[in-house]
Amino acid sequence: MHGDIERILIPQEKIAARVRELAREITADHTPPAVSGEAEISIVPILTGAMIFTADLIRHVPIAMKIGLMTVSSYPGRSIRTQGSSVLGQQLGDVRGRHVLLIDDILDSGGTLKLVVPLVKELGAETVKTCVLLRKDRPAARETPVDYVGFEIPDEFVVGYGLDYNDYYRNLPDIVVLKQDVIGRS
Ligand code: 5GP
Ligand code: MG
């Protein structure tokens, strides 16, 4: 697995530091005086990619929360370009009247958030905010509204810290670029 890495784009220490900063921002935005009354949110990681990011983030957000799940596929199998997003499954719980924070690993074409944000609103959420760990440097990503962004990265295919290629590499602690010959190898 480690022999497949071309270079480390974001090392784990930098990810951990930024995740804590994001958690502080999110906590402040959901605590009085930023909101009136007791803060309570529903966290919804978009699986599978946001699993590790969400697990690390929420342990630094000390406010009452429920967790819902949503599985969206956009880069199935060996794809390194979006094939269009589709919802594969959801276990959101009742989001009616709740403040929902959707969490995704990476913002690329924007297709995932454009699909999921209206869906959660239609289910009756009071507010829907979005948080992504990574945003690619491309117009479609920059033009997609998002409330919290961890890192801006070049328009390259990355894996690690939850992000996969053909379902592998999610357990790499760093965000990395794979060697060219790994992509497309069967
Ligand atoms: P979007 O819907 O904004 O095009 O892309 C979001 C989804 O596409 C992400 O949740 C992720 O699953 C996948 N994706 C986009 N770019 C990358 C990438 O560079 N690497 C990996 N592993 N997945 C990506
Ligand atoms: Mg994803």
GROMACS .gro file of C-alpha atoms and ligand atoms in nm:
model
  211
    1MET     CA    1   0.000   0.000   0.000
    2HIS     CA    2   0.272   0.252   0.094
    3GLY     CA    3   0.467   0.170  -0.223
    4ASP     CA    4   0.173   0.306  -0.424
    5ILE     CA    5   0.213   0.660  -0.288
    6GLU     CA    6   0.359   0.923  -0.521
    7ARG     CA    7   0.365   1.200  -0.259
    8ILE     CA    8   0.204   1.314   0.063
    9LEU     CA    9  -0.014   1.619   0.000
   10ILE     CA   10  -0.135   1.679   0.358
   11PRO     CA   11   0.036   1.500   0.647
   12GLN     CA   12  -0.169   1.368   0.938
   13GLU     CA   13  -0.040   1.630   1.185
   14LYS     CA   14  -0.165   1.912   0.960
   15ILE     CA   15  -0.501   1.739   0.918
   16ALA     CA   16  -0.540   1.698   1.295
   17ALA     CA   17  -0.460   2.065   1.360
   18ARG     CA   18  -0.703   2.188   1.096
   19VAL     CA   19  -0.978   1.951   1.213
   20ARG     CA   20  -0.952   2.105   1.562
   21GLU     CA   21  -0.978   2.456   1.414
   22LEU     CA   22  -1.287   2.358   1.214
   23ALA     CA   23  -1.440   2.203   1.526
   24ARG     CA   24  -1.384   2.528   1.717
   25GLU     CA   25  -1.550   2.729   1.436
   26ILE     CA   26  -1.848   2.492   1.421
   27THR     CA   27  -1.887   2.495   1.800
   28ALA     CA   28  -1.876   2.876   1.815
   29ASP     CA   29  -2.135   2.907   1.536
   30HIS     CA   30  -2.376   2.678   1.722
   31THR     CA   31  -2.336   2.820   2.072
   32PRO     CA   32  -2.500   3.136   2.217
   33PRO     CA   33  -2.475   3.424   2.138
   34ALA     CA   34  -2.435   3.298   1.773
   35VAL     CA   35  -2.762   3.105   1.818
   36SER     CA   36  -3.048   3.165   2.058
   37GLY     CA   37  -3.116   2.900   2.317
   38GLU     CA   38  -2.963   2.558   2.363
   39ALA     CA   39  -2.765   2.445   2.058
   40GLU     CA   40  -2.843   2.105   1.915
   41ILE     CA   41  -2.745   1.971   1.576
   42SER     CA   42  -2.776   1.666   1.355
   43ILE     CA   43  -2.445   1.563   1.203
   44VAL     CA   44  -2.475   1.376   0.874
   45PRO     CA   45  -2.154   1.232   0.729
   46ILE     CA   46  -2.175   1.143   0.362
   47LEU     CA   47  -2.043   0.790   0.353
   48THR     CA   48  -1.812   0.630   0.299
   49GLY     CA   49  -1.550   0.900   0.243
   50ALA     CA   50  -1.644   1.133   0.532
   51MET     CA   51  -1.635   0.859   0.795
   52ILE     CA   52  -1.286   0.923   0.936
   53PHE     CA   53  -1.303   1.304   0.909
   54THR     CA   54  -1.639   1.306   1.091
   55ALA     CA   55  -1.520   1.073   1.365
   56ASP     CA   56  -1.223   1.301   1.438
   57LEU     CA   57  -1.419   1.627   1.402
   58ILE     CA   58  -1.717   1.556   1.626
   59ARG     CA   59  -1.502   1.455   1.923
   60HIS     CA   60  -1.395   1.820   1.936
   61VAL     CA   61  -1.749   1.961   1.908
   62PRO     CA   62  -1.886   1.958   2.265
   63ILE     CA   63  -2.252   2.032   2.187
   64ALA     CA   64  -2.560   1.809   2.190
   65MET     CA   65  -2.583   1.619   1.863
   66LYS     CA   66  -2.751   1.329   1.691
   67ILE     CA   67  -2.585   1.145   1.403
   68GLY     CA   68  -2.763   1.046   1.082
   69LEU     CA   69  -2.607   0.864   0.789
   70MET     CA   70  -2.628   0.904   0.415
   71THR     CA   71  -2.445   0.700   0.152
   72VAL     CA   72  -2.376   0.868  -0.180
   73SER     CA   73  -2.176   0.724  -0.467
   74SER     CA   74  -2.009   0.943  -0.728
   75TYR     CA   75  -1.672   0.778  -0.803
   76PRO     CA   76  -1.768   0.409  -0.817
   77GLY     CA   77  -1.490   0.150  -0.845
   78ARG     CA   78  -1.187   0.266  -1.038
   79SER     CA   79  -1.335   0.602  -1.149
   80ILE     CA   80  -1.118   0.909  -1.097
   81ARG     CA   81  -1.380   1.144  -1.250
   82THR     CA   82  -1.733   1.185  -1.119
   83GLN     CA   83  -1.993   0.953  -1.273
   84GLY     CA   84  -2.280   1.163  -1.134
   85SER     CA   85  -2.394   1.136  -0.773
   86SER     CA   86  -2.665   0.903  -0.651
   87VAL     CA   87  -2.798   0.826  -0.305
   88LEU     CA   88  -2.739   0.460  -0.225
   89GLY     CA   89  -2.898   0.463   0.119
   90GLN     CA   90  -2.988   0.676   0.417
   91GLN     CA   91  -3.047   0.643   0.788
   92LEU     CA   92  -3.107   1.007   0.875
   93GLY     CA   93  -3.354   0.976   1.158
   94ASP     CA   94  -3.612   1.254   1.191
   95VAL     CA   95  -3.450   1.580   1.076
   96ARG     CA   96  -3.773   1.786   1.089
   97GLY     CA   97  -3.707   2.121   1.256
   98ARG     CA   98  -3.342   2.033   1.320
   99HIS     CA   99  -3.015   2.210   1.239
  100VAL     CA  100  -2.832   1.970   1.008
  101LEU     CA  101  -2.459   1.979   0.934
  102LEU     CA  102  -2.371   1.770   0.629
  103ILE     CA  103  -2.010   1.654   0.619
  104ASP     CA  104  -1.826   1.538   0.309
  105ASP     CA  105  -1.465   1.445   0.244
  106ILE     CA  106  -1.407   1.650  -0.072
  107LEU     CA  107  -1.582   1.905  -0.291
  108ASP     CA  108  -1.509   1.841  -0.657
  109SER     CA  109  -1.788   1.886  -0.916
  110GLY     CA  110  -2.038   1.987  -0.646
  111GLY     CA  111  -2.278   1.716  -0.763
  112THR     CA  112  -2.301   1.549  -0.423
  113LEU     CA  113  -2.392   1.862  -0.225
  114LYS     CA  114  -2.632   1.977  -0.500
  115LEU     CA  115  -2.810   1.643  -0.465
  116VAL     CA  116  -2.807   1.606  -0.088
  117VAL     CA  117  -2.872   1.961   0.044
  118PRO     CA  118  -3.219   1.996  -0.120
  119LEU     CA  119  -3.306   1.642  -0.017
  120VAL     CA  120  -3.241   1.713   0.353
  121LYS     CA  121  -3.432   2.044   0.324
  122GLU     CA  122  -3.728   1.860   0.170
  123LEU     CA  123  -3.727   1.625   0.470
  124GLY     CA  124  -3.802   1.928   0.687
  125ALA     CA  125  -3.465   2.035   0.831
  126GLU     CA  126  -3.478   2.386   0.980
  127THR     CA  127  -3.129   2.471   0.848
  128VAL     CA  128  -2.873   2.279   0.644
  129LYS     CA  129  -2.505   2.370   0.665
  130THR     CA  130  -2.218   2.197   0.486
  131CYS     CA  131  -1.860   2.113   0.577
  132VAL     CA  132  -1.594   1.957   0.355
  133LEU     CA  133  -1.240   1.863   0.449
  134LEU     CA  134  -1.101   1.936   0.101
  135ARG     CA  135  -1.201   2.161  -0.186
  136LYS     CA  136  -1.042   2.117  -0.528
  137ASP     CA  137  -0.910   2.416  -0.717
  138ARG     CA  138  -1.161   2.409  -1.004
  139PRO     CA  139  -1.448   2.646  -1.094
  140ALA     CA  140  -1.728   2.397  -1.023
  141ALA     CA  141  -1.599   2.343  -0.669
  142ARG     CA  142  -1.540   2.712  -0.598
  143GLU     CA  143  -1.891   2.799  -0.723
  144THR     CA  144  -2.065   2.545  -0.497
  145PRO     CA  145  -2.181   2.707  -0.171
  146VAL     CA  146  -2.024   2.547   0.136
  147ASP     CA  147  -2.003   2.672   0.496
  148TYR     CA  148  -1.678   2.516   0.621
  149VAL     CA  149  -1.369   2.412   0.421
  150GLY     CA  150  -1.063   2.241   0.570
  151PHE     CA  151  -0.807   2.273   0.291
  152GLU     CA  152  -0.794   2.404  -0.066
  153ILE     CA  153  -0.606   2.151  -0.282
  154PRO     CA  154  -0.494   2.130  -0.646
  155ASP     CA  155  -0.726   1.958  -0.896
  156GLU     CA  156  -0.568   1.615  -0.847
  157PHE     CA  157  -0.706   1.274  -0.750
  158VAL     CA  158  -0.626   1.210  -0.384
  159VAL     CA  159  -0.677   0.921  -0.141
  160GLY     CA  160  -0.631   0.853   0.229
  161TYR     CA  161  -0.799   0.973   0.552
  162GLY     CA  162  -1.127   0.819   0.431
  163LEU     CA  163  -1.089   0.881   0.058
  164ASP     CA  164  -1.058   0.573  -0.163
  165TYR     CA  165  -0.949   0.441  -0.497
  166ASN     CA  166  -1.154   0.132  -0.583
  167ASP     CA  167  -1.242   0.117  -0.208
  168TYR     CA  168  -0.877   0.088  -0.097
  169TYR     CA  169  -0.646   0.336   0.080
  170ARG     CA  170  -0.914   0.481   0.312
  171ASN     CA  171  -0.704   0.382   0.614
  172LEU     CA  172  -0.396   0.585   0.511
  173PRO     CA  173  -0.352   0.851   0.781
  174ASP     CA  174  -0.227   1.118   0.536
  175ILE     CA  175  -0.389   1.262   0.223
  176VAL     CA  176  -0.178   1.146  -0.069
  177VAL     CA  177  -0.146   1.133  -0.446
  178LEU     CA  178  -0.106   0.784  -0.592
  179LYS     CA  179   0.157   0.684  -0.846
  180GLN     CA  180   0.031   0.710  -1.202
  181ASP     CA  181   0.077   0.337  -1.272
  182VAL     CA  182  -0.149   0.243  -0.976
  183ILE     CA  183  -0.445   0.422  -1.132
  184GLY     CA  184  -0.590   0.203  -1.401
  185ARG     CA  185  -0.398  -0.105  -1.281
  186SER     CA  186  -0.632  -0.400  -1.251
  1875GP     P1  187  -1.852   1.597  -0.618
  1875GP     O1  188  -1.988   1.538  -0.603
  1875GP     O2  189  -1.834   1.733  -0.555
  1875GP     O3  190  -1.802   1.590  -0.760
  1875GP     O4  191  -1.749   1.502  -0.546
  1875GP     C1  192  -1.768   1.459  -0.420
  1875GP     C2  193  -1.738   1.311  -0.409
  1875GP     O5  194  -1.658   1.259  -0.516
  1875GP     C3  195  -1.656   1.292  -0.285
  1875GP     O6  196  -1.739   1.268  -0.174
  1875GP     C4  197  -1.570   1.174  -0.318
  1875GP     O7  198  -1.639   1.055  -0.286
  1875GP     C5  199  -1.552   1.179  -0.467
  1875GP     N1  200  -1.424   1.245  -0.503
  1875GP     C6  201  -1.408   1.364  -0.562
  1875GP     N2  202  -1.277   1.392  -0.581
  1875GP     C7  203  -1.209   1.287  -0.531
  1875GP     C8  204  -1.068   1.256  -0.518
  1875GP     O8  205  -0.978   1.330  -0.557
  1875GP     N3  206  -1.038   1.138  -0.461
  1875GP     C9  207  -1.132   1.050  -0.415
  1875GP     N4  208  -1.089   0.939  -0.360
  1875GP     N5  209  -1.265   1.076  -0.425
  1875GP    C10  210  -1.302   1.192  -0.482
  188MG      MG  211  -1.781   1.059  -0.110
   0.00000   0.00000   0.00000
